[in-house]
Every structure is written in C-alpha cells, then in structure tokens.
mmCIF file of C-alpha atoms and ligand atoms in Angstrom:
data_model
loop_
_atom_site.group_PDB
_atom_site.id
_atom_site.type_symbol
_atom_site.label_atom_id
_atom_site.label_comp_id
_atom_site.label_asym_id
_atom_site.label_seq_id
_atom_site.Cartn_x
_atom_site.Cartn_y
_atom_site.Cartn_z
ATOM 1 C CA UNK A 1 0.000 0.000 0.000
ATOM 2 C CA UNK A 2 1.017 3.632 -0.555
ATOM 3 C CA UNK A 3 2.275 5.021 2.505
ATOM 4 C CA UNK A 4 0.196 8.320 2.249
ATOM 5 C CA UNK A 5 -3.045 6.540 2.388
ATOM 6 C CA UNK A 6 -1.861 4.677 5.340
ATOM 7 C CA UNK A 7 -1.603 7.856 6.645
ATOM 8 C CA UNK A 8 -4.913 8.909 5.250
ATOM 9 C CA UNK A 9 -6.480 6.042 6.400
ATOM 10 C CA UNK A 10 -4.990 6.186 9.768
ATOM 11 C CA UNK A 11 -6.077 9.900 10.062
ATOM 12 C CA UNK A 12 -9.921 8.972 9.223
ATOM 13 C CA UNK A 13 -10.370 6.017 11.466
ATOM 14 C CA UNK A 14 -9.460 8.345 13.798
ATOM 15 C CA UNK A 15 -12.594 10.499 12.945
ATOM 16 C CA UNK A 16 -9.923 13.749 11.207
ATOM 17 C CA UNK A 17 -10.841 14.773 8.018
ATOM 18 C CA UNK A 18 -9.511 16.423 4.878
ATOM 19 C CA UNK A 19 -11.185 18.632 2.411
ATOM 20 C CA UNK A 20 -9.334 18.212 -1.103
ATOM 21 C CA UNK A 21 -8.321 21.598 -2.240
ATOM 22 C CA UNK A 22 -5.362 20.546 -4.180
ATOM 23 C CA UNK A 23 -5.935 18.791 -6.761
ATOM 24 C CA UNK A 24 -1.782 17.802 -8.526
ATOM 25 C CA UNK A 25 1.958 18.169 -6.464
ATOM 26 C CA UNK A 26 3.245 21.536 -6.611
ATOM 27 C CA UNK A 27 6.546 21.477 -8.901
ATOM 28 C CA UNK A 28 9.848 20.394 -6.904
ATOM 29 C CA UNK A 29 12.790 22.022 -9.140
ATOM 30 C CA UNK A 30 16.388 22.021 -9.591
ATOM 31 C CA UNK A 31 18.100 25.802 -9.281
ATOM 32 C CA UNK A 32 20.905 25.418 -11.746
ATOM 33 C CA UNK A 33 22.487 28.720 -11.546
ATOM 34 C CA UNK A 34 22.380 29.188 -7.616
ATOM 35 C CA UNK A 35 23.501 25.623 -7.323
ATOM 36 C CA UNK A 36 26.505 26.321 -9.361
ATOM 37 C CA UNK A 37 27.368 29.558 -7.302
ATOM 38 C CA UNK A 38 27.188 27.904 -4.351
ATOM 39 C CA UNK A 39 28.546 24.211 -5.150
ATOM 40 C CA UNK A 40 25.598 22.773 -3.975
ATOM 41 C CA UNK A 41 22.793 21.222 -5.331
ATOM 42 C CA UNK A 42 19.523 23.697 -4.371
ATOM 43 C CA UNK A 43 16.281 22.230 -4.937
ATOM 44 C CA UNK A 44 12.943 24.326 -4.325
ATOM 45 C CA UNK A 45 9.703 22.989 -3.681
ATOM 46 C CA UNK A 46 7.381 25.162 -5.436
ATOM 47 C CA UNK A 47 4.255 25.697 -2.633
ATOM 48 C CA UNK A 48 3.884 29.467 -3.683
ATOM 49 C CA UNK A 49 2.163 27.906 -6.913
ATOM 50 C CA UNK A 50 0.107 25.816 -5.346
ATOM 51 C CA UNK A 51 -3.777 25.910 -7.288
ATOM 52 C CA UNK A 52 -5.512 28.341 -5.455
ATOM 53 C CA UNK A 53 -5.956 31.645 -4.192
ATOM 54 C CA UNK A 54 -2.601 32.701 -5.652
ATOM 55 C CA UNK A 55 -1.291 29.970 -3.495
ATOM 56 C CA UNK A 56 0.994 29.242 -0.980
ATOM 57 C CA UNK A 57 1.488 27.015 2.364
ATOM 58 C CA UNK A 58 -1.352 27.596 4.498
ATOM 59 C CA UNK A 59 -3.694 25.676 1.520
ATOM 60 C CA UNK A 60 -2.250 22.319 3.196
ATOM 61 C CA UNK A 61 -3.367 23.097 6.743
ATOM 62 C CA UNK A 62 -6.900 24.984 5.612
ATOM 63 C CA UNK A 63 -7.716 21.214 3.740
ATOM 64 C CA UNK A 64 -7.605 19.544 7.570
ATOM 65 C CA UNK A 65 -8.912 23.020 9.266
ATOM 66 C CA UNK A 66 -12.018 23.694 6.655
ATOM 67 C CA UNK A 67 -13.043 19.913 7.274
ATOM 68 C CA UNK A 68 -13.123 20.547 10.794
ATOM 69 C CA UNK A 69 -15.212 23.820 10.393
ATOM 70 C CA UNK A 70 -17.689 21.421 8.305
ATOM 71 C CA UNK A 71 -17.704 18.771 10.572
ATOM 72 C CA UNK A 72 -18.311 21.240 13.596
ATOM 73 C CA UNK A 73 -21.107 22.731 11.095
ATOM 74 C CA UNK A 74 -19.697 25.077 11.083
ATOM 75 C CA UNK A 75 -21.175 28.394 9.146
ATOM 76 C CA UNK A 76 -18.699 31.207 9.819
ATOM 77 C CA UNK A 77 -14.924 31.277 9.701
ATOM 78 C CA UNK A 78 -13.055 33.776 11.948
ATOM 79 C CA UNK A 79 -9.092 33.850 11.388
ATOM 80 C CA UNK A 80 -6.523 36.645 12.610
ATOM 81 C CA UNK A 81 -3.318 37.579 10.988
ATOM 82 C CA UNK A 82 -1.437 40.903 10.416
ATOM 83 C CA UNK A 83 -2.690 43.138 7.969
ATOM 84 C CA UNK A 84 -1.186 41.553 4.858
ATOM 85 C CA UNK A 85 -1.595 38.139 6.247
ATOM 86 C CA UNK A 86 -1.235 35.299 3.340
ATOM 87 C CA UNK A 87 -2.822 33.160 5.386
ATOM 88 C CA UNK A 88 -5.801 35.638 6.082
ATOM 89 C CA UNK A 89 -6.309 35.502 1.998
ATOM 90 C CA UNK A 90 -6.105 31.978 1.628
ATOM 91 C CA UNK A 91 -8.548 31.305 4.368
ATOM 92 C CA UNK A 92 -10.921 34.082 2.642
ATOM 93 C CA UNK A 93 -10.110 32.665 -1.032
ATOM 94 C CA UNK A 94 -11.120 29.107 0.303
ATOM 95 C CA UNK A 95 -13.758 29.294 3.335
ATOM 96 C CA UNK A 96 -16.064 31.428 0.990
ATOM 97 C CA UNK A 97 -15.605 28.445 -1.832
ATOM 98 C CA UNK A 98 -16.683 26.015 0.491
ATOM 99 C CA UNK A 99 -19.584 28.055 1.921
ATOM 100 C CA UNK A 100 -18.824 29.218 4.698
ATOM 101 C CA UNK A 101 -18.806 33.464 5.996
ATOM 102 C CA UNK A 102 -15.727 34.826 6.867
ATOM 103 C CA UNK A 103 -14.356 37.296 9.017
ATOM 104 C CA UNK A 104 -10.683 38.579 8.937
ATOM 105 C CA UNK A 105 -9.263 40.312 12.508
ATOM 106 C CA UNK A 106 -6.477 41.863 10.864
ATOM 107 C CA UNK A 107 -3.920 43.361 13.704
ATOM 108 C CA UNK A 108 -1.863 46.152 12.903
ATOM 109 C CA UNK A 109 1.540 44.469 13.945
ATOM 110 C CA UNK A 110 3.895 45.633 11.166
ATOM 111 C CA UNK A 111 5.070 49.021 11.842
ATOM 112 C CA UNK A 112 4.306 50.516 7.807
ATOM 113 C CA UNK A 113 1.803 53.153 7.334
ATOM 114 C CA UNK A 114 2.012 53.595 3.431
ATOM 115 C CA UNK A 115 -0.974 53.055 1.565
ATOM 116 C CA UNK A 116 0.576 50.053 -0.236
ATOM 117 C CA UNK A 117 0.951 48.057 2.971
ATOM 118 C CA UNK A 118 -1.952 49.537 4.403
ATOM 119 C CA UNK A 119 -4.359 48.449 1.177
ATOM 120 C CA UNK A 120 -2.689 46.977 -1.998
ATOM 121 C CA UNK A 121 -1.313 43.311 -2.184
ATOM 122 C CA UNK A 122 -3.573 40.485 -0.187
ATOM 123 C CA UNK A 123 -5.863 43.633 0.831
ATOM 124 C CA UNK A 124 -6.844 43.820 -2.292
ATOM 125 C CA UNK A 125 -8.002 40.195 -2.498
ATOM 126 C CA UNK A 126 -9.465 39.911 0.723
ATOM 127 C CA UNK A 127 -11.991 42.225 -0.710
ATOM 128 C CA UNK A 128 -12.391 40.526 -3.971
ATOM 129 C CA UNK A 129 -14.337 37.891 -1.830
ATOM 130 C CA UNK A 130 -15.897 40.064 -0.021
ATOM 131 C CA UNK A 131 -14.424 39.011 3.170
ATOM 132 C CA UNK A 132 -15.465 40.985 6.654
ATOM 133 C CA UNK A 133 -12.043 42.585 7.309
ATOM 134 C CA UNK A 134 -12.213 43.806 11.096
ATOM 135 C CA UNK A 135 -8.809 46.542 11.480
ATOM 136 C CA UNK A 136 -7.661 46.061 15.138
ATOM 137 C CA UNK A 137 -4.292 47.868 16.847
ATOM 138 C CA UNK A 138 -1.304 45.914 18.315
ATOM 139 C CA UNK A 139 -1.974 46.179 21.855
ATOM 140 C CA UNK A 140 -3.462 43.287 23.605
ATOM 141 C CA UNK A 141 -6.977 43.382 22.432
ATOM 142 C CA UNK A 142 -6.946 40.767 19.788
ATOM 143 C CA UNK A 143 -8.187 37.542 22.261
ATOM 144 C CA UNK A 144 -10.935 40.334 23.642
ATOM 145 C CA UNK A 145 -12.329 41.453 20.080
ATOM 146 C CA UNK A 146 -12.720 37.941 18.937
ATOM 147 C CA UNK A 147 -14.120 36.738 21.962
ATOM 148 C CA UNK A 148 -16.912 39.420 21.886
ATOM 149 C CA UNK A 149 -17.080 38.735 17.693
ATOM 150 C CA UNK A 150 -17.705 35.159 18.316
ATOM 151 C CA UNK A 151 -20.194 36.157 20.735
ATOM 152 C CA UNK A 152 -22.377 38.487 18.647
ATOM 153 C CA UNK A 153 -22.155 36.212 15.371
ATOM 154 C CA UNK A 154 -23.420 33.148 18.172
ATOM 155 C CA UNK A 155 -26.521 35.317 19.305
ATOM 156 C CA UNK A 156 -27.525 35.701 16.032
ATOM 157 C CA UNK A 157 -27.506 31.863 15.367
ATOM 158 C CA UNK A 158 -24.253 31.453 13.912
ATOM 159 C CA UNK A 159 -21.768 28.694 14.163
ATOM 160 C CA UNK A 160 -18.568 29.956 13.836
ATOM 161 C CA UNK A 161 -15.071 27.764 13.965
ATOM 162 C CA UNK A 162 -12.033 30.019 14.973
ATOM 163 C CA UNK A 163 -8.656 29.551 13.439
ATOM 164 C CA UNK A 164 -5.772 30.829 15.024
ATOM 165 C CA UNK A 165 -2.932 32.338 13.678
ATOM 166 C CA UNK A 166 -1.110 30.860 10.656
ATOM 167 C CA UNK A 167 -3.439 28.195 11.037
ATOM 168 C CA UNK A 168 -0.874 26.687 13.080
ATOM 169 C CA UNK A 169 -2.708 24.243 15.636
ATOM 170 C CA UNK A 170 -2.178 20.310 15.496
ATOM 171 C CA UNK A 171 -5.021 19.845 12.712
ATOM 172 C CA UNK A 172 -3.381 22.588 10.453
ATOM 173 C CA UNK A 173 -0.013 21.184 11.095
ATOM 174 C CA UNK A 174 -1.035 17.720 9.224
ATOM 175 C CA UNK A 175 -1.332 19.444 5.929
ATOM 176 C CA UNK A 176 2.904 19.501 6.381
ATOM 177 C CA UNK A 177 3.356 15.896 7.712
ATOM 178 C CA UNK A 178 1.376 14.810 4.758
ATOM 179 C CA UNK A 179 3.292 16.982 2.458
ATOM 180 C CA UNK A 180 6.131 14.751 3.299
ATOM 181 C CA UNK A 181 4.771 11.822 0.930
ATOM 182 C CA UNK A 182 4.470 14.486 -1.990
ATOM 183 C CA UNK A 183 8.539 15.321 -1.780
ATOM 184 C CA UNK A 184 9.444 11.406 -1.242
ATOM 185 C CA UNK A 185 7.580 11.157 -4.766
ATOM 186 C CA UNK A 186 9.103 13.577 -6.303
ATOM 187 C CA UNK A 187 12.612 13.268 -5.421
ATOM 188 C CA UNK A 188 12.323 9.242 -6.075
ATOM 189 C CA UNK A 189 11.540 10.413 -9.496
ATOM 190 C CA UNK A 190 14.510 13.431 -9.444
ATOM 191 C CA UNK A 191 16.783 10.759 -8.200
ATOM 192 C CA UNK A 192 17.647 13.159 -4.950
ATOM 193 C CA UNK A 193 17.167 11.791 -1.391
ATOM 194 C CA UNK A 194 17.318 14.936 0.768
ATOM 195 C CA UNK A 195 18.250 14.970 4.125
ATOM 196 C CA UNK A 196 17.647 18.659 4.640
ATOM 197 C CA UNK A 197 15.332 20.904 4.469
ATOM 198 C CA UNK A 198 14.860 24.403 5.136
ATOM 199 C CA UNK A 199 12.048 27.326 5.074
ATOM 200 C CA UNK A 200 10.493 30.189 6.977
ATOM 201 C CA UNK A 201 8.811 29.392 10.093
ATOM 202 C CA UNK A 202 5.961 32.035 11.104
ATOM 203 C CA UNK A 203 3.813 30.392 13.434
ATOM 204 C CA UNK A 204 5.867 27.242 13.854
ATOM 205 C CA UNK A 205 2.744 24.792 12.331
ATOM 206 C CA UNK A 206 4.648 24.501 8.576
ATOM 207 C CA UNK A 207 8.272 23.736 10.519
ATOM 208 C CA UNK A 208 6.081 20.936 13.163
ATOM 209 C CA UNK A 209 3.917 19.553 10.389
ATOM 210 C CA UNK A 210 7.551 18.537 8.328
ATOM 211 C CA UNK A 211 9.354 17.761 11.328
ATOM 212 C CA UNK A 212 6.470 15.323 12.558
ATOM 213 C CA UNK A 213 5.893 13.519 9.403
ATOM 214 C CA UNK A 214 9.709 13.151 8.514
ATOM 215 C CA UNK A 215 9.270 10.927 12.220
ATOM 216 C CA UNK A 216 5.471 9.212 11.003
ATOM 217 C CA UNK A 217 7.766 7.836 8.039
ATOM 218 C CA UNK A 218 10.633 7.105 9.854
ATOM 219 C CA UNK A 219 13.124 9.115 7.706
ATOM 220 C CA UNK A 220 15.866 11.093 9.254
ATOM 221 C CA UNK A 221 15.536 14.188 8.106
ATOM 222 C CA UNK A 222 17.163 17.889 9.332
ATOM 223 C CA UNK A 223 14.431 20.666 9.030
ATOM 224 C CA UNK A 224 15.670 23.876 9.540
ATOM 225 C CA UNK A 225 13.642 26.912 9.667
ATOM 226 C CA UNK A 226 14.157 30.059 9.844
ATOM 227 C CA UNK A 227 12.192 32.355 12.135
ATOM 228 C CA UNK A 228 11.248 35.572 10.566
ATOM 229 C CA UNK A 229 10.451 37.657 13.826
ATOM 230 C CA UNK A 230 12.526 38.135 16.996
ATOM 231 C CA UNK A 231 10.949 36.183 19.781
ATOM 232 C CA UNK A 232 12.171 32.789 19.259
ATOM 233 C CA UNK A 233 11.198 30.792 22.459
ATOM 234 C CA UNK A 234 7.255 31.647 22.154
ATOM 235 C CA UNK A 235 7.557 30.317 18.018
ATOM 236 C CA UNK A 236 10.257 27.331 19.560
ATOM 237 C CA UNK A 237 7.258 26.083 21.872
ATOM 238 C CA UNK A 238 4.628 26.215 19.462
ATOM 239 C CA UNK A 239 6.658 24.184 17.398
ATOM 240 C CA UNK A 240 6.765 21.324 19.822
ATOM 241 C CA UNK A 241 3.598 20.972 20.884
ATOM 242 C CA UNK A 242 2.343 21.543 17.488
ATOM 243 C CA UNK A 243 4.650 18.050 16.254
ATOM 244 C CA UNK A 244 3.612 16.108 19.900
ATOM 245 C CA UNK A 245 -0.181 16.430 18.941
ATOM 246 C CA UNK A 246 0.290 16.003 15.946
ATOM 247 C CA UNK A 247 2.942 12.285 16.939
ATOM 248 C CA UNK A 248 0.185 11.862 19.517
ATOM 249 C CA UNK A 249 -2.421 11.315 16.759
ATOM 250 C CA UNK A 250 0.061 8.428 15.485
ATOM 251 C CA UNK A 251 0.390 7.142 18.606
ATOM 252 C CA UNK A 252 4.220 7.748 18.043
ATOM 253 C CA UNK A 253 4.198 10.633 21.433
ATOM 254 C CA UNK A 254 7.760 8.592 22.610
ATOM 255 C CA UNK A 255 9.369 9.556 19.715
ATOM 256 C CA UNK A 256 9.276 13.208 20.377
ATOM 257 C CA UNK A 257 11.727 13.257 23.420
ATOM 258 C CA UNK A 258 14.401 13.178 20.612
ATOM 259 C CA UNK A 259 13.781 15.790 18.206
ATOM 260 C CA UNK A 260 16.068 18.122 17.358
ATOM 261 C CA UNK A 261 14.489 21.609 16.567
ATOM 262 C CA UNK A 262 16.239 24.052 14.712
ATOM 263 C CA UNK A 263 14.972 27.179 14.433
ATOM 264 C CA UNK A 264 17.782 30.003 13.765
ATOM 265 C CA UNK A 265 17.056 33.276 14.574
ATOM 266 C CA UNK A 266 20.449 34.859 12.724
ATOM 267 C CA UNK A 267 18.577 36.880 10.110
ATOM 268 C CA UNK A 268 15.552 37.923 11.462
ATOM 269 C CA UNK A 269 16.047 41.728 10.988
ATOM 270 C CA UNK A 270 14.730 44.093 12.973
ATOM 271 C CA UNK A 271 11.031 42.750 13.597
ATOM 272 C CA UNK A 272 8.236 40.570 11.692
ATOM 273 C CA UNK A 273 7.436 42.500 8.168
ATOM 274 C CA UNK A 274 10.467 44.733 8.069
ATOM 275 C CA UNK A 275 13.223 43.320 5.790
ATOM 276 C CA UNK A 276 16.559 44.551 5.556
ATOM 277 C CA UNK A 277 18.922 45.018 2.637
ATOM 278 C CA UNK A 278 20.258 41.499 2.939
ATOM 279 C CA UNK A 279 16.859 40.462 2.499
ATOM 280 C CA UNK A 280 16.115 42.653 -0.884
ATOM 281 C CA UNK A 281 19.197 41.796 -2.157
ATOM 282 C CA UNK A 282 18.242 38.151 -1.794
ATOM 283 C CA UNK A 283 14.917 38.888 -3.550
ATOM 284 C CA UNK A 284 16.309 40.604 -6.428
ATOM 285 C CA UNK A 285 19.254 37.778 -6.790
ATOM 286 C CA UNK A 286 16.960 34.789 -6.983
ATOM 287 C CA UNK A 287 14.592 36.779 -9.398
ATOM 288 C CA UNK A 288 17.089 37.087 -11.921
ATOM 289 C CA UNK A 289 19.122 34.274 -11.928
ATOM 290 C CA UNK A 290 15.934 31.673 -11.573
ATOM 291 C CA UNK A 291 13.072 33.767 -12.242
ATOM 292 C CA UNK A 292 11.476 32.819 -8.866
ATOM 293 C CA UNK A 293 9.895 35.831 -6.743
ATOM 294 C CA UNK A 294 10.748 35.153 -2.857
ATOM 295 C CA UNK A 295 8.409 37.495 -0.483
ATOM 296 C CA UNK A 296 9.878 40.350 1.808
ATOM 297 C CA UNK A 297 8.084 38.888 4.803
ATOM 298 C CA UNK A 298 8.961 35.485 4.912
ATOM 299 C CA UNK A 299 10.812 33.634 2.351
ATOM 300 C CA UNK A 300 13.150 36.266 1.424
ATOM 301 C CA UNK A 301 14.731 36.169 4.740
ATOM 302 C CA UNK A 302 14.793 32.275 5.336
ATOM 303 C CA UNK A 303 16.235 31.844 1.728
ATOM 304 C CA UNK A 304 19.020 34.649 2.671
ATOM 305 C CA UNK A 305 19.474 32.102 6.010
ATOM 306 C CA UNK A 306 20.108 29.163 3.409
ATOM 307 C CA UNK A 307 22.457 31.020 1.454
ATOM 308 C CA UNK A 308 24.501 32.544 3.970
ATOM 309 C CA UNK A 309 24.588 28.809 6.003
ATOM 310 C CA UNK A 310 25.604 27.180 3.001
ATOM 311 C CA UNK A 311 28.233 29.564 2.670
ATOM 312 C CA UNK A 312 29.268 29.162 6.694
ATOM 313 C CA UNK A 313 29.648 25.763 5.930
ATOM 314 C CA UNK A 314 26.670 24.872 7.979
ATOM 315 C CA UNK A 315 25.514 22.128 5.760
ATOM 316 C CA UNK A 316 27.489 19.278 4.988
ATOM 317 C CA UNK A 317 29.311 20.206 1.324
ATOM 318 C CA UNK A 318 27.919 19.152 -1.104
ATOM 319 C CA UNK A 319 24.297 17.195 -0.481
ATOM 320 C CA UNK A 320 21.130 18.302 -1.671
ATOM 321 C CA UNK A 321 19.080 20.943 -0.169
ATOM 322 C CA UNK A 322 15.207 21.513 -0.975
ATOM 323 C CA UNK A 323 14.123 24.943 0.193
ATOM 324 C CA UNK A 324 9.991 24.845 0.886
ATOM 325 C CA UNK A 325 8.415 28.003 -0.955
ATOM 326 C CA UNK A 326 5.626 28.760 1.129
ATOM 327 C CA UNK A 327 4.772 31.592 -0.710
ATOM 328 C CA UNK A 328 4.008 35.099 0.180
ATOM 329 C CA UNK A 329 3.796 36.512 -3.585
ATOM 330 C CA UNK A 330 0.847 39.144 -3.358
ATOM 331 C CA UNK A 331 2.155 40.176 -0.342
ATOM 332 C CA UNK A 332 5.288 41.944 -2.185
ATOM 333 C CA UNK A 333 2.714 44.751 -3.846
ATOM 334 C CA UNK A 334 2.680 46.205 0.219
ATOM 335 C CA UNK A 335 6.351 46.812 -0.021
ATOM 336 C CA UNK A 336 6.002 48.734 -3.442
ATOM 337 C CA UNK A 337 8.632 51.549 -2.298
ATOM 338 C CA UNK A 338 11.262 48.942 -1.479
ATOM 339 C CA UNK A 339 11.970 47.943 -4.617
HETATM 340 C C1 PLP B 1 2.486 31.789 7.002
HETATM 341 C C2 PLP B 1 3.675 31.796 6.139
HETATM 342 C C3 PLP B 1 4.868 31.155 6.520
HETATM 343 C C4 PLP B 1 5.051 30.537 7.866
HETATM 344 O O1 PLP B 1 4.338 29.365 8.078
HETATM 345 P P1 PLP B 1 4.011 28.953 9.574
HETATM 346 O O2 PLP B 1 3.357 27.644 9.452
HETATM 347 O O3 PLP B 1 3.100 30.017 10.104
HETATM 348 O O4 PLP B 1 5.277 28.924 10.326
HETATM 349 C C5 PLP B 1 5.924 31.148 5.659
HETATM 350 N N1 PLP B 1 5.841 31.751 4.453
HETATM 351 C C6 PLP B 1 4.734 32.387 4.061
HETATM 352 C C7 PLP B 1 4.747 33.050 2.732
HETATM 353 C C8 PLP B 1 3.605 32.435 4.879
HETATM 354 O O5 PLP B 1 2.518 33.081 4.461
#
C-alpha cells in the first residue's frame, strides 16, 4: 500500500478529516544557476504555486482546518493575521468556496503606514471575496475582540469555527506531515534523497507539520527553519507541541523526546514585516538568476538564512538541499517603495 493513504487512512479512522483543495503536487525544481554559485545542489519545492488563491502554504493546513469547520457545522470562519496576512487571503479565497462566511481580525503588527501596505497586495483580495475585514491595533486586544465577535455572530444563530494564527494548531499542522509523501515522490523520481530541508517558520505549524511527518515515516531528516520575527522561544514552543499532537495522533508521542528543533534566529532583521537590505538583495538575486519571486516577509529572509549557512559551511558540502516556498507573492505589492 502507498504510505500516504496509510496515513490517510490512519487519520480517518481516527474520525480527522480532509477537504481536497489541491488537486496535482506543486513542482519540486532544480536551481541550476544558484547551485553552481554555491557548489551545492539547491532544490525548491514550489508551494507558492500551489492551485488556489494565488497559493501558498497555508492551503495544506486549511484542507484539515475547513473539514473541521464542516464537521463542527460550522457556518462562519473567523481567522486573525497581520494586515497583509497570506494566510488571512487563503482562508478568505477558500472558506467562501466552500460556503462558509468569513471574518478577517487583521492586527496592525507591522510598523508601515504607506498606503501600499496599508491596502494593496492580499488587501486587495481579501476584498475581492468580499471578506469581513475587522482593522484592530497591536496592543493586547486581539483575544478580547474575537471573543466578543464570536459572541455576537453566536446570538444571532451562527456557528462559527475560529482559526488561530497561521493556522498553526495540530489539525493545520497535518497538511505539512502529509506533504512529506508528496517530496518522497518527487525526489524518487529526481533521483535526490534529501536529508535537509529548510524554510520560513511564522507560526511554527509549517516547521512541526515537516518535522512530525519526517518521524510518522521514519526518515531522518534535518528541518531547519528560519524564524522571521525576533521572539524565538514563544515560536520554539509552538513548534513542539504543534509536532507532539500532531505524533500523539500516530500514537508515536515517545518519539518526540528526541527531536532536534532548529529554528535560527540569525537573520531575522529588525522585527516581523520589516526586511533589511540582505533580504532585498536576496529577492532581487533569486529573481534574476531563476526567475522565482521570494516574499519580503517570509521567504526572502529564510532563503538569505540558506544562502549565507551554506556559505558558513553549515551544511554538509555538497548534499542536496530543498528549500519549501511557502509563498508570500501578493504580499510583495505592500512593499512597493522597497523595490
Ligand atoms: C504563514 C507563512 C509562513 C510561515 O508558516 P508557519 O506555518 O506560520 O510557520 C511562511 N511563508 C509564508 C509566505 C507564509 O505566508
């Protein structure tokens, strides 16, 4: 049998569902030109073009977290993010496909008060679907508002199923463990075995999801992330309890004691949305020798992290690296005056 519908199957006896939004792999490619620079075979797994919404990671975790909300019966989705949250837009793009009403608390956290990041990029398609955006300031008040949001939608008969940030929870976190059987596929047919991994880590469910299915199939594999804010030990917890649930649902919860989690905080910048030269020069680099856009907010600084570990001689010379692409592409028309 296939081992991904062992893990299905495993997943549905255990009464967890998944809603199919993606319907084909997202590409896995070799960089030629970056691999030559840097004597090392780069490969990049393509999740900023996965199918919908203009794509990107949180799709995987919103196929577990919508089949909860429909499960639950859910009518109403209510998700929080910072203003040009990705993952805001995808859970617009896909809760109102599926049905459902949806309400964006959209925290001012990023400290950029041009219209571009204030309106343009994934503002622009949260209103296309006509998504309830709800503007709150960075001070506290976010667990408050949606409390008393939850509240009024309830009184009127609602149903509403909360996600939290990044959809990072245990049930978001499988869309990642299960993405493990995609890459296996792929680099079986590449002829690669990779033994490390790297990409942004935001809310820690993308990093736990990889890390914990890596364990389900019993492949030693190094995932590093890179954080993209400065407060490492809130994202560092997250991260563990996010791969124990998610072990616990395999009954594997032993296995955790010996994880190693590595999370480096070298090139976060200054805070979460600001990048800093290093980071725009990475951008720019990448888009013209592969023609692949990395985002300001995320990728561009865990892909600078890659880069400048490769160079530190921080992984072992010469094996093949896949860099996850977890997208953040509309989110780059916010930062049009740094470019
Ligand atoms: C949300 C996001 C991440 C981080 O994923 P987490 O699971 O929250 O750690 C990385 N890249 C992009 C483009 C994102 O939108």
């Amino acid at each position: 049998m296939k081992e991904v519908y062992r893990f299905d199957s495993h997943l549905l006896v255990s009464g967890i569902n998944r809603l199919k939004l993606l319907s084909f792999p997202s590409p896995l490619l070799y960089l030629q030109g970056l691999s030559n620079e840097l004597e090392t075979p780069i490969y990049i797994k393509r999740d900023d073009l996965t199918e919908l919404g203009c794509g990107g990671n949180k799709l995987r975790k919103l196929e577990y977290l919508l089949a909860e909300a429909k499960q639950n019966e859910a009518n109403r989705i209510i998700t929080i993010g910072a203003r040009q949250s990705n993952h805001a837009r995808l859970t617009a793009v896909t809760a109102k496909m599926m049905g459902f009403d949806v309400d964006l608390v959209l925290k001012n956290s990023v400290p950029l008060d041009t219209e571009s990041y204030q309106l343009n990029g994934n503002l622009v398609l949260d209103n296309i679907v006509d998504a309830n955006i709800h503007e709150i300031a960075n001070d506290g008040s976010a667990t408050t508002f949606i409390n008393n949001l939850t509240k009024h939608y309830e009184t009127v008969g609602d149903k509403v199923y909360f996600i939290p940030v990044g959809g990072s929870n245990t049930i978001g976190g499988l869309g990642y463990a299960r993405v493990v059987y995609e890459i296996e596929d792929q680099s079986k047919d590449l002829d690669v075995d990779f033994k490390h991994i790297t990409l942004a880590s935001g809310s820690g469910g993308t990093h736990a999801g990889l890390i914990a299915g890596y364990e389900i199939l019993g492949k030693k594999t190094f995932i590093q992330a890179y954080n993209v804010q400065p407060d490492r030990e809130v994202i560092l917890d997250e991260t563990k309890n996010i791969t124990e649930g998610i072990l616990n649902l395999f009954d594997l919860s032993m296995q955790s004691q010996g994880i190693e989690y590595r999370l480096s905080n070298d090139y976060v910048g200054e805070a979460y949305g600001i990048p800093n030269e290093q980071t725009l020069q990475t951008i720019k680099h990448l888009a013209k020798t592969e023609g692949v856009f990395l985002d300001p907010v995320y990728t561009g600084k865990a892909f600078t992290g890659m880069v400048e570990d490769i160079k530190k001689g921080r992984f072992p010379k010469g094996e093949p690296i896949l860099f996850i692409h977890t997208g953040g592409i509309t989110g780059i028309f916010g930062y049009q005056n740094w470019f």
